[in-house]
PDB file of C-alpha atoms in Angstrom:
ATOM      1  CA  MET A   1     -70.786  17.520   3.669  1.00 50.00           C
ATOM      2  CA  ASP A   2     -68.855  20.881   3.192  1.00 53.00           C
ATOM      3  CA  SER A   3     -65.628  19.460   5.114  1.00 53.00           C
ATOM      4  CA  LEU A   4     -64.858  16.747   1.850  1.00 57.00           C
ATOM      5  CA  SER A   5     -65.410  19.514  -0.971  1.00 61.00           C
ATOM      6  CA  PRO A   6     -62.483  20.675  -2.661  1.00 60.00           C
ATOM      7  CA  GLU A   7     -62.940  24.301  -1.644  1.00 65.00           C
ATOM      8  CA  ASN A   8     -62.459  23.202   2.092  1.00 64.00           C
ATOM      9  CA  PRO A   9     -60.312  20.150   1.913  1.00 64.00           C
ATOM     10  CA  PRO A  10     -59.713  18.210   5.752  1.00 64.00           C
ATOM     11  CA  LEU A  11     -57.467  19.294   7.952  1.00 62.00           C
ATOM     12  CA  THR A  12     -53.906  17.362   8.281  1.00 65.00           C
ATOM     13  CA  THR A  13     -51.274  17.329  10.766  1.00 68.00           C
ATOM     14  CA  ALA A  14     -47.478  16.939   9.757  1.00 66.00           C
ATOM     15  CA  PRO A  15     -46.404  14.012  11.627  1.00 70.00           C
ATOM     16  CA  PRO A  16     -43.468  15.502  13.763  1.00 73.00           C
ATOM     17  CA  PRO A  17     -39.604  15.615  12.660  1.00 73.00           C
ATOM     18  CA  LEU A  18     -37.739  12.832  13.749  1.00 73.00           C
ATOM     19  CA  PRO A  19     -35.857  13.200  16.679  1.00 80.00           C
ATOM     20  CA  PRO A  20     -31.732  13.260  16.080  1.00 84.00           C
ATOM     21  CA  ARG A  21     -29.532  10.309  17.230  1.00 89.00           C
ATOM     22  CA  VAL A  22     -26.287   9.164  17.419  1.00 94.00           C
ATOM     23  CA  TRP A  23     -24.144   6.626  16.621  1.00 96.00           C
ATOM     24  CA  LYS A  24     -23.417   3.577  19.256  1.00 95.00           C
ATOM     25  CA  PHE A  25     -20.792   1.737  19.690  1.00 97.00           C
ATOM     26  CA  TRP A  26     -20.066   0.447  15.980  1.00 97.00           C
ATOM     27  CA  GLY A  27     -21.554   3.076  14.493  1.00 97.00           C
ATOM     28  CA  THR A  28     -19.122   5.485  15.689  1.00 98.00           C
ATOM     29  CA  THR A  29     -16.374   2.903  15.020  1.00 98.00           C
ATOM     30  CA  LEU A  30     -16.688   2.400  12.109  1.00 98.00           C
ATOM     31  CA  TRP A  31     -17.336   6.052  10.841  1.00 98.00           C
ATOM     32  CA  GLY A  32     -14.175   6.834  13.307  1.00 97.00           C
ATOM     33  CA  LEU A  33     -12.145   4.573  10.963  1.00 98.00           C
ATOM     34  CA  PHE A  34     -13.608   6.512   8.125  1.00 98.00           C
ATOM     35  CA  VAL A  35     -12.707   9.990   9.708  1.00 98.00           C
ATOM     36  CA  PHE A  36      -9.275   8.682  10.447  1.00 97.00           C
ATOM     37  CA  GLY A  37      -9.482   7.394   7.178  1.00 97.00           C
ATOM     38  CA  GLY A  38      -9.963  11.418   5.912  1.00 96.00           C
ATOM     39  CA  MET A  39      -7.415  12.651   7.851  1.00 96.00           C
ATOM     40  CA  PHE A  40      -4.734   9.859   6.177  1.00 95.00           C
ATOM     41  CA  LEU A  41      -5.706  10.795   2.432  1.00 95.00           C
ATOM     42  CA  GLY A  42      -5.755  14.521   3.399  1.00 93.00           C
ATOM     43  CA  GLN A  43      -1.913  13.894   4.843  1.00 92.00           C
ATOM     44  CA  LEU A  44      -0.641  11.060   1.936  1.00 91.00           C
ATOM     45  CA  ALA A  45      -1.898  13.851  -0.831  1.00 92.00           C
ATOM     46  CA  VAL A  46       1.397  16.340   0.238  1.00 90.00           C
ATOM     47  CA  VAL A  47       3.848  13.218   0.583  1.00 85.00           C
ATOM     48  CA  ILE A  48       2.460  11.876  -3.109  1.00 87.00           C
ATOM     49  CA  TYR A  49       2.822  15.957  -4.580  1.00 86.00           C
ATOM     50  CA  PHE A  50       6.320  16.297  -2.927  1.00 83.00           C
ATOM     51  CA  MET A  51       7.334  12.624  -3.729  1.00 81.00           C
ATOM     52  CA  LEU A  52       6.271  13.444  -7.953  1.00 79.00           C
ATOM     53  CA  LYS A  53       8.051  16.488  -8.110  1.00 78.00           C
ATOM     54  CA  GLN A  54      11.319  14.312  -7.600  1.00 74.00           C
ATOM     55  CA  ASP A  55      12.893  12.910 -10.838  1.00 70.00           C
ATOM     56  CA  ALA A  56      14.211   9.857  -9.380  1.00 64.00           C
ATOM     57  CA  PRO A  57      13.293   8.984  -5.960  1.00 65.00           C
ATOM     58  CA  ASN A  58      14.981   6.716  -4.102  1.00 66.00           C
ATOM     59  CA  ILE A  59      14.321   4.877  -0.574  1.00 70.00           C
ATOM     60  CA  ALA A  60      16.832   7.349   0.822  1.00 67.00           C
ATOM     61  CA  SER A  61      14.985  10.578  -0.826  1.00 65.00           C
ATOM     62  CA  VAL A  62      11.863   8.907   0.094  1.00 66.00           C
ATOM     63  CA  ILE A  63      12.299   8.696   4.068  1.00 70.00           C
ATOM     64  CA  GLN A  64      13.981  12.024   3.763  1.00 69.00           C
ATOM     65  CA  THR A  65      10.816  14.000   2.172  1.00 71.00           C
ATOM     66  CA  ILE A  66       8.453  12.128   4.821  1.00 76.00           C
ATOM     67  CA  GLY A  67      10.226  13.203   7.694  1.00 75.00           C
ATOM     68  CA  GLY A  68      11.244  16.913   6.365  1.00 82.00           C
ATOM     69  CA  GLY A  69       9.835  19.614   8.431  1.00 85.00           C
ATOM     70  CA  LEU A  70       7.374  21.450   5.436  1.00 89.00           C
ATOM     71  CA  THR A  71       6.206  18.075   3.959  1.00 90.00           C
ATOM     72  CA  ILE A  72       5.096  17.269   8.050  1.00 92.00           C
ATOM     73  CA  ALA A  73       3.769  20.740   8.392  1.00 92.00           C
ATOM     74  CA  LEU A  74       1.724  20.615   5.056  1.00 94.00           C
ATOM     75  CA  SER A  75       0.248  16.897   5.812  1.00 94.00           C
ATOM     76  CA  VAL A  76      -1.061  17.602   9.375  1.00 95.00           C
ATOM     77  CA  ILE A  77      -2.226  20.690   7.610  1.00 96.00           C
ATOM     78  CA  THR A  78      -4.141  19.337   4.954  1.00 96.00           C
ATOM     79  CA  GLY A  79      -5.488  16.500   7.035  1.00 96.00           C
ATOM     80  CA  LEU A  80      -7.723  18.887   8.713  1.00 97.00           C
ATOM     81  CA  PRO A  81     -10.279  19.877   5.624  1.00 96.00           C
ATOM     82  CA  GLY A  82      -9.804  15.977   5.674  1.00 96.00           C
ATOM     83  CA  VAL A  83     -11.443  15.135   9.025  1.00 97.00           C
ATOM     84  CA  LEU A  84     -14.159  18.253   8.976  1.00 98.00           C
ATOM     85  CA  LEU A  85     -15.604  16.392   5.777  1.00 98.00           C
ATOM     86  CA  ALA A  86     -15.480  12.976   6.610  1.00 98.00           C
ATOM     87  CA  LEU A  87     -17.013  14.234  10.034  1.00 98.00           C
ATOM     88  CA  TRP A  88     -19.715  15.845   8.287  1.00 98.00           C
ATOM     89  CA  ILE A  89     -20.792  13.116   6.273  1.00 98.00           C
ATOM     90  CA  ALA A  90     -20.755  11.095   9.403  1.00 98.00           C
ATOM     91  CA  ILE A  91     -22.767  13.535  11.328  1.00 97.00           C
ATOM     92  CA  ARG A  92     -25.264  14.245   8.710  1.00 96.00           C
ATOM     93  CA  PRO A  93     -27.550  10.861   9.008  1.00 95.00           C
ATOM     94  CA  THR A  94     -27.879  11.494  12.701  1.00 96.00           C
ATOM     95  CA  ARG A  95     -29.936  14.734  11.914  1.00 92.00           C
ATOM     96  CA  SER A  96     -27.641  16.955  15.025  1.00 94.00           C
ATOM     97  CA  SER A  97     -25.768  19.895  13.731  1.00 95.00           C
ATOM     98  CA  PHE A  98     -22.598  19.296  13.289  1.00 97.00           C
ATOM     99  CA  ALA A  99     -21.662  21.824  16.407  1.00 97.00           C
ATOM    100  CA  ASP A 100     -23.894  20.412  18.312  1.00 97.00           C
ATOM    101  CA  TYR A 101     -22.837  16.561  18.101  1.00 97.00           C
ATOM    102  CA  LEU A 102     -18.841  17.714  18.232  1.00 98.00           C
ATOM    103  CA  ALA A 103     -20.252  19.641  21.578  1.00 97.00           C
ATOM    104  CA  LEU A 104     -18.563  22.754  19.501  1.00 97.00           C
ATOM    105  CA  ARG A 105     -19.601  25.145  22.294  1.00 95.00           C
ATOM    106  CA  TRP A 106     -17.420  27.442  24.966  1.00 93.00           C
ATOM    107  CA  THR A 107     -17.212  26.828  28.587  1.00 95.00           C
ATOM    108  CA  SER A 108     -16.725  29.021  31.785  1.00 95.00           C
ATOM    109  CA  TRP A 109     -14.066  31.041  32.286  1.00 95.00           C
ATOM    110  CA  LYS A 110     -13.962  28.354  35.661  1.00 96.00           C
ATOM    111  CA  ASN A 111     -13.378  25.189  33.324  1.00 96.00           C
ATOM    112  CA  PHE A 112     -10.631  26.922  31.248  1.00 97.00           C
ATOM    113  CA  ALA A 113      -8.454  28.020  34.296  1.00 97.00           C
ATOM    114  CA  ILE A 114      -8.943  24.709  36.162  1.00 97.00           C
ATOM    115  CA  GLY A 115      -8.106  22.732  32.264  1.00 97.00           C
ATOM    116  CA  VAL A 116      -4.680  25.317  32.253  1.00 98.00           C
ATOM    117  CA  ALA A 117      -3.737  23.780  36.263  1.00 98.00           C
ATOM    118  CA  ALA A 118      -4.811  21.104  35.752  1.00 98.00           C
ATOM    119  CA  LEU A 119      -2.547  20.150  32.374  1.00 98.00           C
ATOM    120  CA  ALA A 120       0.327  22.344  34.189  1.00 97.00           C
ATOM    121  CA  LEU A 121       0.290  20.649  37.012  1.00 98.00           C
ATOM    122  CA  LEU A 122       0.151  16.864  35.248  1.00 97.00           C
ATOM    123  CA  VAL A 123       3.140  17.671  32.479  1.00 95.00           C
ATOM    124  CA  GLY A 124       4.983  19.215  35.458  1.00 95.00           C
ATOM    125  CA  VAL A 125       4.677  15.662  37.419  1.00 96.00           C
ATOM    126  CA  TRP A 126       5.842  14.225  33.970  1.00 95.00           C
ATOM    127  CA  ASP A 127       8.754  16.177  33.537  1.00 93.00           C
ATOM    128  CA  LEU A 128       9.859  15.382  37.720  1.00 94.00           C
ATOM    129  CA  VAL A 129       9.353  12.075  36.901  1.00 94.00           C
ATOM    130  CA  SER A 130      11.642  12.273  33.819  1.00 91.00           C
ATOM    131  CA  ARG A 131      14.423  13.460  36.124  1.00 90.00           C
ATOM    132  CA  ALA A 132      13.888  11.353  38.794  1.00 92.00           C
ATOM    133  CA  LEU A 133      14.731   8.336  35.900  1.00 90.00           C
ATOM    134  CA  GLY A 134      17.810   9.991  34.563  1.00 87.00           C
ATOM    135  CA  ARG A 135      16.191  11.121  31.463  1.00 83.00           C
ATOM    136  CA  GLU A 136      18.290  13.470  29.722  1.00 70.00           C
ATOM    137  CA  ALA A 137      16.287  16.178  27.777  1.00 66.00           C
ATOM    138  CA  SER A 138      16.370  16.309  24.282  1.00 60.00           C
ATOM    139  CA  PRO A 139      14.941  17.981  21.414  1.00 55.00           C
ATOM    140  CA  GLY A 140      14.255  14.233  20.591  1.00 69.00           C
ATOM    141  CA  PHE A 141      11.650  14.027  17.180  1.00 74.00           C
ATOM    142  CA  MET A 142      10.282  17.172  17.866  1.00 78.00           C
ATOM    143  CA  GLY A 143      13.281  19.463  17.582  1.00 77.00           C
ATOM    144  CA  ASP A 144      14.886  17.057  14.390  1.00 80.00           C
ATOM    145  CA  VAL A 145      11.304  18.307  12.153  1.00 85.00           C
ATOM    146  CA  LEU A 146      12.190  21.772  13.916  1.00 84.00           C
ATOM    147  CA  LYS A 147      15.222  22.246  12.412  1.00 84.00           C
ATOM    148  CA  SER A 148      14.139  20.773   9.306  1.00 84.00           C
ATOM    149  CA  ALA A 149      11.989  22.982   8.804  1.00 86.00           C
ATOM    150  CA  ARG A 150      13.971  26.039   9.956  1.00 87.00           C
ATOM    151  CA  ALA A 151      16.223  25.052   7.077  1.00 86.00           C
ATOM    152  CA  GLU A 152      13.767  24.986   4.887  1.00 85.00           C
ATOM    153  CA  GLY A 153      11.875  28.455   5.601  1.00 86.00           C
ATOM    154  CA  ALA A 154       9.029  26.933   6.926  1.00 86.00           C
ATOM    155  CA  LEU A 155       8.821  26.924  10.862  1.00 91.00           C
ATOM    156  CA  TRP A 156       5.995  28.920  10.799  1.00 92.00           C
ATOM    157  CA  LEU A 157       4.105  26.683   8.941  1.00 94.00           C
ATOM    158  CA  LEU A 158       5.279  24.149  11.401  1.00 92.00           C
ATOM    159  CA  VAL A 159       3.817  25.923  14.183  1.00 93.00           C
ATOM    160  CA  ILE A 160       0.509  26.983  12.709  1.00 95.00           C
ATOM    161  CA  ALA A 161       0.114  22.943  12.265  1.00 96.00           C
ATOM    162  CA  PHE A 162       0.947  21.886  15.449  1.00 94.00           C
ATOM    163  CA  CYS A 163      -0.534  24.580  17.255  1.00 96.00           C
ATOM    164  CA  ILE A 164      -3.554  25.217  15.536  1.00 97.00           C
ATOM    165  CA  ALA A 165      -3.930  22.539  12.465  1.00 97.00           C
ATOM    166  CA  ALA A 166      -3.499  19.591  14.769  1.00 96.00           C
ATOM    167  CA  PRO A 167      -5.481  20.306  18.143  1.00 97.00           C
ATOM    168  CA  VAL A 168      -8.159  21.331  15.696  1.00 98.00           C
ATOM    169  CA  SER A 169      -8.532  17.100  13.698  1.00 97.00           C
ATOM    170  CA  GLU A 170      -7.493  15.641  16.948  1.00 98.00           C
ATOM    171  CA  GLU A 171      -9.896  17.051  19.153  1.00 98.00           C
ATOM    172  CA  LEU A 172     -12.697  16.511  16.877  1.00 98.00           C
ATOM    173  CA  PHE A 173     -11.627  13.336  16.086  1.00 98.00           C
ATOM    174  CA  ALA A 174     -11.152  11.762  19.754  1.00 98.00           C
ATOM    175  CA  ARG A 175     -12.659  13.998  21.714  1.00 97.00           C
ATOM    176  CA  GLY A 176     -15.528  14.875  19.989  1.00 97.00           C
ATOM    177  CA  PHE A 177     -16.628  11.906  17.725  1.00 98.00           C
ATOM    178  CA  LEU A 178     -15.386   9.254  19.104  1.00 98.00           C
ATOM    179  CA  TYR A 179     -16.188  10.144  22.855  1.00 98.00           C
ATOM    180  CA  ARG A 180     -19.837  11.670  21.780  1.00 97.00           C
ATOM    181  CA  GLY A 181     -21.094   8.146  20.850  1.00 97.00           C
ATOM    182  CA  TRP A 182     -19.365   5.626  22.662  1.00 98.00           C
ATOM    183  CA  SER A 183     -20.259   7.663  26.052  1.00 97.00           C
ATOM    184  CA  GLU A 184     -23.893   6.965  25.265  1.00 95.00           C
ATOM    185  CA  THR A 185     -22.861   3.140  25.089  1.00 96.00           C
ATOM    186  CA  ALA A 186     -22.602   0.830  28.075  1.00 96.00           C
ATOM    187  CA  LEU A 187     -19.294   2.159  27.968  1.00 96.00           C
ATOM    188  CA  GLY A 188     -20.548   5.299  29.719  1.00 97.00           C
ATOM    189  CA  PRO A 189     -18.445   8.336  29.876  1.00 97.00           C
ATOM    190  CA  GLY A 190     -15.356   6.374  31.998  1.00 97.00           C
ATOM    191  CA  GLY A 191     -15.372   3.610  29.094  1.00 97.00           C
ATOM    192  CA  ALA A 192     -15.531   6.337  26.484  1.00 98.00           C
ATOM    193  CA  ILE A 193     -12.760   8.775  27.981  1.00 98.00           C
ATOM    194  CA  LEU A 194     -10.635   5.738  28.554  1.00 98.00           C
ATOM    195  CA  LEU A 195     -10.945   4.053  24.718  1.00 98.00           C
ATOM    196  CA  SER A 196     -10.502   7.818  23.113  1.00 98.00           C
ATOM    197  CA  SER A 197      -7.478   8.560  24.975  1.00 98.00           C
ATOM    198  CA  LEU A 198      -6.166   5.132  23.724  1.00 97.00           C
ATOM    199  CA  VAL A 199      -7.059   6.042  20.463  1.00 97.00           C
ATOM    200  CA  TRP A 200      -5.607   9.138  20.797  1.00 97.00           C
ATOM    201  CA  THR A 201      -1.894   7.903  22.098  1.00 97.00           C
ATOM    202  CA  LEU A 202      -1.950   5.565  18.616  1.00 95.00           C
ATOM    203  CA  LEU A 203      -1.644   8.634  16.728  1.00 93.00           C
ATOM    204  CA  HIS A 204       1.375   9.417  18.333  1.00 92.00           C
ATOM    205  CA  LEU A 205       3.181   6.230  17.480  1.00 89.00           C
ATOM    206  CA  GLN A 206       5.915   8.574  16.916  1.00 83.00           C
ATOM    207  CA  TYR A 207       7.345   9.037  20.219  1.00 85.00           C
ATOM    208  CA  ASP A 208       8.993   6.488  22.729  1.00 87.00           C
ATOM    209  CA  TRP A 209       7.088   4.641  25.528  1.00 91.00           C
ATOM    210  CA  PHE A 210       7.697   6.966  27.951  1.00 92.00           C
ATOM    211  CA  SER A 211       6.229  10.021  26.307  1.00 90.00           C
ATOM    212  CA  LEU A 212       3.411   7.708  24.907  1.00 94.00           C
ATOM    213  CA  SER A 213       2.589   7.262  28.174  1.00 95.00           C
ATOM    214  CA  GLU A 214       2.475  10.907  29.233  1.00 95.00           C
ATOM    215  CA  VAL A 215       0.492  11.607  26.230  1.00 96.00           C
ATOM    216  CA  PHE A 216      -2.173   9.015  27.254  1.00 97.00           C
ATOM    217  CA  SER A 217      -2.461  10.787  30.489  1.00 97.00           C
ATOM    218  CA  ILE A 218      -2.983  13.659  28.753  1.00 97.00           C
ATOM    219  CA  GLY A 219      -5.716  12.185  26.924  1.00 97.00           C
ATOM    220  CA  PHE A 220      -7.494  10.989  29.821  1.00 98.00           C
ATOM    221  CA  LEU A 221      -7.343  14.539  30.834  1.00 98.00           C
ATOM    222  CA  PHE A 222      -8.909  16.169  28.002  1.00 98.00           C
ATOM    223  CA  GLY A 223     -11.345  13.446  28.156  1.00 98.00           C
ATOM    224  CA  TYR A 224     -12.560  14.184  31.934  1.00 98.00           C
ATOM    225  CA  LEU A 225     -12.149  17.913  30.939  1.00 98.00           C
ATOM    226  CA  ARG A 226     -14.471  17.253  27.824  1.00 98.00           C
ATOM    227  CA  TYR A 227     -17.217  15.104  30.312  1.00 97.00           C
ATOM    228  CA  ARG A 228     -16.993  17.895  32.811  1.00 96.00           C
ATOM    229  CA  SER A 229     -17.852  20.550  31.003  1.00 97.00           C
ATOM    230  CA  ASP A 230     -19.022  19.318  27.998  1.00 96.00           C
ATOM    231  CA  SER A 231     -17.330  21.578  25.877  1.00 97.00           C
ATOM    232  CA  THR A 232     -14.731  20.335  22.806  1.00 98.00           C
ATOM    233  CA  TRP A 233     -13.897  23.759  22.051  1.00 98.00           C
ATOM    234  CA  LEU A 234     -11.672  23.820  25.776  1.00 98.00           C
ATOM    235  CA  THR A 235      -9.776  20.545  24.947  1.00 98.00           C
ATOM    236  CA  ILE A 236      -9.269  21.997  21.553  1.00 98.00           C
ATOM    237  CA  VAL A 237      -7.565  25.386  23.269  1.00 98.00           C
ATOM    238  CA  LEU A 238      -5.961  23.410  25.548  1.00 98.00           C
ATOM    239  CA  HIS A 239      -4.402  20.889  23.284  1.00 98.00           C
ATOM    240  CA  GLY A 240      -2.780  24.482  21.273  1.00 97.00           C
ATOM    241  CA  LEU A 241      -1.414  25.623  24.639  1.00 97.00           C
ATOM    242  CA  ASN A 242       0.006  22.076  25.449  1.00 96.00           C
ATOM    243  CA  ASN A 243       1.910  21.636  22.064  1.00 95.00           C
ATOM    244  CA  LEU A 244       2.834  25.131  21.634  1.00 95.00           C
ATOM    245  CA  ALA A 245       4.868  24.932  24.707  1.00 93.00           C
ATOM    246  CA  ALA A 246       6.587  21.575  23.587  1.00 90.00           C
ATOM    247  CA  THR A 247       6.863  23.399  20.245  1.00 90.00           C
ATOM    248  CA  LEU A 248       8.742  26.333  22.192  1.00 89.00           C
ATOM    249  CA  GLN A 249      10.301  23.913  25.016  1.00 87.00           C
ATOM    250  CA  ALA A 250      11.666  22.199  21.617  1.00 84.00           C
ATOM    251  CA  LEU A 251      13.269  25.148  19.999  1.00 84.00           C
ATOM    252  CA  TRP A 252      15.004  25.766  23.399  1.00 83.00           C
ATOM    253  CA  LEU A 253      16.336  22.438  23.407  1.00 77.00           C
ATOM    254  CA  ALA A 254      17.529  22.564  19.841  1.00 70.00           C
ATOM    255  CA  GLY A 255      19.243  25.657  20.271  1.00 68.00           C
ATOM    256  CA  GLN A 256      20.958  24.193  23.059  1.00 56.00           C
ATOM    257  CA  SER A 257      22.372  21.220  21.258  1.00 55.00           C
TER     258      SER A 257
END
């Protein structure tokens, strides 16, 4: 009877904590649209800001503002906080930590070396194909943006946007969030790599069909490396290195034109 007295309450066992969960196909897809919306709104805020600074905007000034190097640089950078906030909101109900859900862990230097070598080989093959097809090397979209940024004194800002902000935003979205959820469905890792690479390619519609094909193949490689290493940091670093090389190439080509 002593166990029923107020001085000796019965022992109770706390229920075990609920295990972490992962968003499946539709959850990942819908939350993915939400994350993309966060990126878009972050970028749109910069465009709206520059538009409001104009006294009497017209179509020509709108196009010039949107395509300006400074506008693009700032919009890419401000898109990153939007992605981070949207991902935090999406991951919070899963009871997983932000880093665990997105595989924000480093990998071995062996995997890093394999990734660098594979990326260099893939880009080199695309360069050979481009030459075989008689495509002229030109700065293209990147060159125009870099020239605009240089004229506006924002070249350094554009380099930060292309080589740091964009890789972090896009990799956390595609290889971090989308791959994580889709790979644990009937799609499996292979289907998740394919589908996330396609989504990532659609973020680069400013390029022509040839460049989009190259982007897709690079995304597929990044997806495989994400699967092999279980590390999104690896793909972020490789993405940044690839963008840095592309930026330096575009600067050189722009200087030759």
